Amino acid sequence: MYMIGAVDIGGTKTLVALFSDKGKIKKSIRFETSQNYAEFLTNLADTVDKLSTKDFRKFVVAVPGRLDRENGVALGYGTLKWTEENIASDIEKFVNCPVVIENDAKLAGLYEANNIIKSYKKVLYVTIGTGISCALITNGKIDPDLKDSEGGQILVDYRGQMKQWEDIVSGRAIVERFGKKATDINDKVTWKEIARDLSLGIIDLISVIQPEVIVMGGGVNTNFKKYIDYLKADLKKYETPLVPIPPIKQANRPEEAVIYGCYEMART
């Protein structure tokens, strides 16, 4: 039985998982993501060495930021201070198998879209964590025309000023505005405000992409039930015959979709 390695590089934690060829996680290990790239590689190599096998068919590495996929180079890492690095070849040196890199949000979207592919062929995935990012999955594939899109960077009119969407309603922004993590917010007034600000960016994405369904993932969306009715009501205000509002669903794995997306990519 061959094994597939998966790595989800986060701004604070990195998750390493070992998948069977049937898509079951056999072992997973987390470690702190160092701001020093060389130290990160050492920690990753040590972690891989703790896995129960060295017989890997492929490793897929989820990277935050922009990528040169063809050459396995990460061009930007979000909150990490790393420079452009040939991360694929660096990791291949100690896993001894092909390494593929992909944007973390795109991989999460790939996993979630393939869960509902029988019902929807054009899926917009929106993940809300420290920042906001998006993925368009068409017919079970990451849409090549939007593979480098960064939905959280779109500009919205917020209190008379143009702001980046993720600067007003990402997990980080919610803490800055309300002094609490999303999970600790329970009052309806605050969630109505959050839903309204989510709608500002989502309606722009709907207008341009026209997805069949929207799947909401990321840590903030573990609170999906607290805001979804308010969000639907706000989006309904913007609906026109040319811009219909699609169904909106919670991710199957709001916080684990990235690592399972690594398996999906390796499988195909």
Short mmCIF file of C-alpha atoms in Angstrom, two decimals:
data_model
loop_
_atom_site.label_atom_id
_atom_site.label_comp_id
_atom_site.label_asym_id
_atom_site.label_seq_id
_atom_site.Cartn_x
_atom_site.Cartn_y
_atom_site.Cartn_z
CA MET A 1 0.00 0.00 0.00
CA TYR A 2 1.45 3.36 -1.01
CA MET A 3 1.08 6.48 1.10
CA ILE A 4 0.44 10.12 0.25
CA GLY A 5 2.01 12.90 2.29
CA ALA A 6 0.19 16.18 2.87
CA VAL A 7 1.45 19.42 4.39
CA ASP A 8 -0.72 22.43 5.31
CA ILE A 9 1.55 25.40 6.02
CA GLY A 10 -0.27 27.90 8.22
CA GLY A 11 0.86 31.24 9.53
CA THR A 12 1.27 29.86 13.05
CA LYS A 13 0.99 26.05 12.75
CA THR A 14 1.92 23.48 10.11
CA LEU A 15 -0.01 20.23 9.84
CA VAL A 16 1.61 17.13 8.35
CA ALA A 17 -0.63 14.17 7.51
CA LEU A 18 -0.08 10.69 6.16
CA PHE A 19 -2.90 9.38 3.94
CA SER A 20 -3.54 5.85 2.79
CA ASP A 21 -4.34 5.30 -0.87
CA LYS A 22 -8.01 5.14 0.22
CA GLY A 23 -7.97 8.67 1.62
CA LYS A 24 -7.79 7.83 5.32
CA ILE A 25 -5.46 9.78 7.60
CA LYS A 26 -3.10 7.28 9.21
CA LYS A 27 -1.16 9.82 11.26
CA SER A 28 -1.04 13.60 11.66
CA ILE A 29 1.41 15.88 13.46
CA ARG A 30 1.39 19.64 14.04
CA PHE A 31 4.33 21.91 14.76
CA GLU A 32 4.92 25.64 15.07
CA THR A 33 5.56 27.38 11.75
CA SER A 34 8.86 29.21 12.06
CA GLN A 35 9.32 32.61 10.44
CA ASN A 36 12.78 31.36 9.51
CA TYR A 37 12.49 29.27 6.33
CA ALA A 38 15.56 27.11 6.98
CA GLU A 39 14.31 26.31 10.48
CA PHE A 40 10.89 25.44 9.04
CA LEU A 41 12.48 22.95 6.63
CA THR A 42 14.42 21.32 9.49
CA ASN A 43 11.25 21.02 11.58
CA LEU A 44 9.34 19.60 8.62
CA ALA A 45 12.05 17.02 7.90
CA ASP A 46 12.06 15.97 11.56
CA THR A 47 8.28 15.62 11.50
CA VAL A 48 8.26 13.56 8.31
CA ASP A 49 10.86 11.30 9.91
CA LYS A 50 8.34 10.53 12.67
CA LEU A 51 5.75 9.20 10.23
CA SER A 52 5.25 5.46 10.09
CA THR A 53 6.51 5.03 6.53
CA LYS A 54 8.98 6.47 4.05
CA ASP A 55 7.23 4.84 1.09
CA PHE A 56 5.54 7.94 -0.30
CA ARG A 57 3.95 8.08 -3.72
CA LYS A 58 3.60 11.87 -3.67
CA PHE A 59 3.65 14.85 -1.33
CA VAL A 60 1.26 17.77 -1.82
CA VAL A 61 2.12 20.96 0.04
CA ALA A 62 -0.50 23.64 0.70
CA VAL A 63 1.14 27.06 0.68
CA PRO A 64 -0.46 30.40 1.58
CA GLY A 65 0.10 33.01 -1.12
CA ARG A 66 1.10 33.19 -4.78
CA LEU A 67 2.91 30.39 -6.58
CA ASP A 68 4.99 29.58 -9.61
CA ARG A 69 3.50 26.09 -9.90
CA GLU A 70 5.54 24.99 -12.89
CA ASN A 71 8.84 25.53 -11.08
CA GLY A 72 7.62 24.72 -7.56
CA VAL A 73 8.43 28.20 -6.26
CA ALA A 74 6.37 30.16 -3.74
CA LEU A 75 6.34 33.88 -4.60
CA GLY A 76 4.62 35.20 -1.48
CA TYR A 77 3.48 33.70 1.81
CA GLY A 78 0.90 36.00 3.36
CA THR A 79 1.86 36.61 6.99
CA LEU A 80 5.06 34.54 6.79
CA LYS A 81 8.28 36.52 6.27
CA TRP A 82 9.87 34.05 3.86
CA THR A 83 11.31 35.21 0.57
CA GLU A 84 10.78 33.47 -2.78
CA GLU A 85 11.85 29.89 -2.20
CA ASN A 86 12.00 26.76 -4.34
CA ILE A 87 9.94 24.97 -1.73
CA ALA A 88 9.01 21.92 -3.84
CA SER A 89 12.59 20.89 -4.58
CA ASP A 90 13.69 21.70 -1.01
CA ILE A 91 11.10 19.28 0.38
CA GLU A 92 11.77 16.62 -2.27
CA LYS A 93 15.29 16.28 -0.84
CA PHE A 94 14.00 14.56 2.31
CA VAL A 95 10.71 12.96 1.22
CA ASN A 96 12.27 11.28 -1.84
CA CYS A 97 9.16 11.52 -4.03
CA PRO A 98 7.51 14.11 -6.30
CA VAL A 99 6.27 17.22 -4.47
CA VAL A 100 3.45 19.38 -5.77
CA ILE A 101 2.63 22.79 -4.32
CA GLU A 102 -0.73 24.54 -4.46
CA ASN A 103 -2.43 27.48 -2.78
CA ASP A 104 -4.11 26.42 0.47
CA ALA A 105 -7.52 27.95 -0.29
CA LYS A 106 -7.59 26.37 -3.74
CA LEU A 107 -6.93 22.95 -2.22
CA ALA A 108 -9.65 23.42 0.39
CA GLY A 109 -12.07 24.42 -2.35
CA LEU A 110 -11.07 21.37 -4.39
CA TYR A 111 -11.94 19.04 -1.53
CA GLU A 112 -15.24 20.73 -0.71
CA ALA A 113 -16.33 20.95 -4.36
CA ASN A 114 -15.64 17.28 -4.98
CA ASN A 115 -17.91 16.43 -2.06
CA ILE A 116 -20.86 17.98 -3.89
CA ILE A 117 -19.82 17.46 -7.51
CA LYS A 118 -22.89 15.35 -8.27
CA SER A 119 -25.10 18.36 -7.56
CA TYR A 120 -22.90 21.34 -8.51
CA LYS A 121 -20.25 21.74 -11.22
CA LYS A 122 -19.27 25.38 -10.59
CA VAL A 123 -18.41 25.94 -6.94
CA LEU A 124 -17.19 29.13 -5.30
CA TYR A 125 -15.36 28.36 -2.07
CA VAL A 126 -14.84 31.21 0.42
CA THR A 127 -12.61 30.61 3.42
CA ILE A 128 -12.57 33.04 6.33
CA GLY A 129 -9.75 32.64 8.81
CA THR A 130 -6.95 35.05 9.66
CA GLY A 131 -7.63 36.48 6.20
CA ILE A 132 -10.14 35.75 3.45
CA SER A 133 -9.43 33.75 0.33
CA CYS A 134 -11.45 32.07 -2.39
CA ALA A 135 -11.33 29.31 -4.97
CA LEU A 136 -13.38 28.57 -8.04
CA ILE A 137 -13.72 24.86 -8.77
CA THR A 138 -15.19 23.94 -12.15
CA ASN A 139 -16.05 20.32 -12.97
CA GLY A 140 -13.92 19.10 -10.08
CA LYS A 141 -10.81 21.08 -11.10
CA ILE A 142 -9.23 24.29 -9.84
CA ASP A 143 -10.27 26.82 -12.46
CA PRO A 144 -7.04 27.85 -14.24
CA ASP A 145 -8.31 31.35 -15.02
CA LEU A 146 -8.72 32.16 -11.32
CA LYS A 147 -5.96 30.00 -9.83
CA ASP A 148 -4.16 33.08 -8.48
CA SER A 149 -7.24 35.05 -7.43
CA GLU A 150 -7.30 36.58 -3.95
CA GLY A 151 -10.91 37.37 -3.08
CA GLY A 152 -10.01 38.87 0.27
CA GLN A 153 -8.10 41.64 -1.48
CA ILE A 154 -11.11 43.06 -3.34
CA LEU A 155 -12.08 46.60 -2.36
CA VAL A 156 -15.44 47.35 -0.76
CA ASP A 157 -17.08 50.58 0.36
CA TYR A 158 -16.93 50.48 4.15
CA ARG A 159 -18.23 53.50 6.05
CA GLY A 160 -17.42 55.81 3.17
CA GLN A 161 -13.91 54.47 2.58
CA MET A 162 -12.57 51.85 0.19
CA LYS A 163 -11.15 48.99 2.24
CA GLN A 164 -9.82 45.55 1.46
CA TRP A 165 -12.60 43.12 2.28
CA GLU A 166 -10.46 40.96 4.58
CA ASP A 167 -9.48 44.04 6.57
CA ILE A 168 -13.05 44.50 7.78
CA VAL A 169 -14.47 41.01 8.27
CA SER A 170 -11.75 38.31 8.41
CA GLY A 171 -11.13 36.49 11.67
CA ARG A 172 -8.33 38.93 12.43
CA ALA A 173 -10.56 41.93 11.67
CA ILE A 174 -13.39 40.57 13.81
CA VAL A 175 -11.08 40.37 16.83
CA GLU A 176 -9.79 43.90 16.17
CA ARG A 177 -13.31 45.34 15.82
CA PHE A 178 -15.21 43.50 18.52
CA GLY A 179 -12.49 42.39 20.95
CA LYS A 180 -13.55 38.74 20.65
CA LYS A 181 -12.94 35.76 18.44
CA ALA A 182 -15.89 34.85 16.24
CA THR A 183 -16.50 31.71 18.30
CA ASP A 184 -17.03 33.83 21.43
CA ILE A 185 -19.59 36.15 19.80
CA ASN A 186 -23.19 35.13 20.46
CA ASP A 187 -25.31 38.29 20.24
CA LYS A 188 -27.50 38.77 17.19
CA VAL A 189 -26.64 42.45 16.68
CA THR A 190 -22.95 41.73 16.17
CA TRP A 191 -23.62 38.81 13.83
CA LYS A 192 -25.99 40.94 11.76
CA GLU A 193 -23.18 43.45 11.35
CA ILE A 194 -20.69 40.73 10.41
CA ALA A 195 -23.16 39.26 7.91
CA ARG A 196 -23.72 42.65 6.29
CA ASP A 197 -19.99 43.17 5.85
CA LEU A 198 -19.59 39.64 4.46
CA SER A 199 -22.27 40.43 1.90
CA LEU A 200 -20.27 43.39 0.55
CA GLY A 201 -17.58 41.11 -0.85
CA ILE A 202 -19.71 38.08 -1.61
CA ILE A 203 -22.08 39.99 -3.89
CA ASP A 204 -19.10 41.22 -5.94
CA LEU A 205 -17.85 37.64 -6.31
CA ILE A 206 -21.32 36.42 -7.28
CA SER A 207 -21.71 39.17 -9.88
CA VAL A 208 -18.44 38.30 -11.62
CA ILE A 209 -18.27 34.52 -11.18
CA GLN A 210 -21.96 33.49 -11.20
CA PRO A 211 -21.36 30.25 -9.25
CA GLU A 212 -23.94 27.49 -8.89
CA VAL A 213 -23.28 27.32 -5.14
CA ILE A 214 -21.11 29.01 -2.51
CA VAL A 215 -19.36 26.94 0.17
CA MET A 216 -18.17 28.81 3.27
CA GLY A 217 -15.10 27.40 5.04
CA GLY A 218 -12.34 28.40 7.44
CA GLY A 219 -12.35 28.87 11.20
CA VAL A 220 -14.89 31.71 11.26
CA ASN A 221 -17.36 29.49 9.42
CA THR A 222 -17.59 27.04 12.29
CA ASN A 223 -20.11 29.74 13.35
CA PHE A 224 -22.07 29.43 10.09
CA LYS A 225 -25.46 28.96 11.77
CA LYS A 226 -25.06 32.18 13.75
CA TYR A 227 -25.04 34.40 10.66
CA ILE A 228 -26.30 32.56 7.58
CA ASP A 229 -29.92 33.78 7.76
CA TYR A 230 -28.73 37.38 8.08
CA LEU A 231 -26.31 36.93 5.17
CA LYS A 232 -28.98 35.48 2.91
CA ALA A 233 -31.30 38.37 3.72
CA ASP A 234 -28.60 40.94 2.93
CA LEU A 235 -27.65 39.27 -0.35
CA LYS A 236 -31.31 39.08 -1.38
CA LYS A 237 -31.36 42.90 -1.39
CA TYR A 238 -28.78 42.91 -4.20
CA GLU A 239 -30.39 40.19 -6.32
CA THR A 240 -31.41 41.03 -9.88
CA PRO A 241 -32.54 38.89 -12.83
CA LEU A 242 -28.96 39.04 -14.12
CA VAL A 243 -27.36 38.31 -10.74
CA PRO A 244 -29.23 35.47 -9.00
CA ILE A 245 -28.13 34.53 -5.50
CA PRO A 246 -27.00 30.89 -5.40
CA PRO A 247 -27.40 28.49 -2.47
CA ILE A 248 -24.88 29.01 0.35
CA LYS A 249 -23.62 26.00 2.28
CA GLN A 250 -21.27 25.39 5.18
CA ALA A 251 -18.09 23.50 4.35
CA ASN A 252 -18.06 19.81 5.16
CA ARG A 253 -14.77 20.33 7.00
CA PRO A 254 -14.47 24.07 7.76
CA GLU A 255 -11.05 23.73 9.41
CA GLU A 256 -9.65 20.56 7.81
CA ALA A 257 -10.49 21.02 4.13
CA VAL A 258 -6.96 22.07 3.18
CA ILE A 259 -5.28 18.85 4.28
CA TYR A 260 -7.97 16.74 2.62
CA GLY A 261 -7.58 18.87 -0.49
CA CYS A 262 -3.93 17.83 -0.58
CA TYR A 263 -5.09 14.23 -0.84
CA GLU A 264 -7.59 15.12 -3.58
CA MET A 265 -4.85 16.69 -5.66
CA ALA A 266 -2.46 13.78 -5.12
CA ARG A 267 -5.20 11.31 -6.04
CA THR A 268 -5.73 12.95 -9.42
#
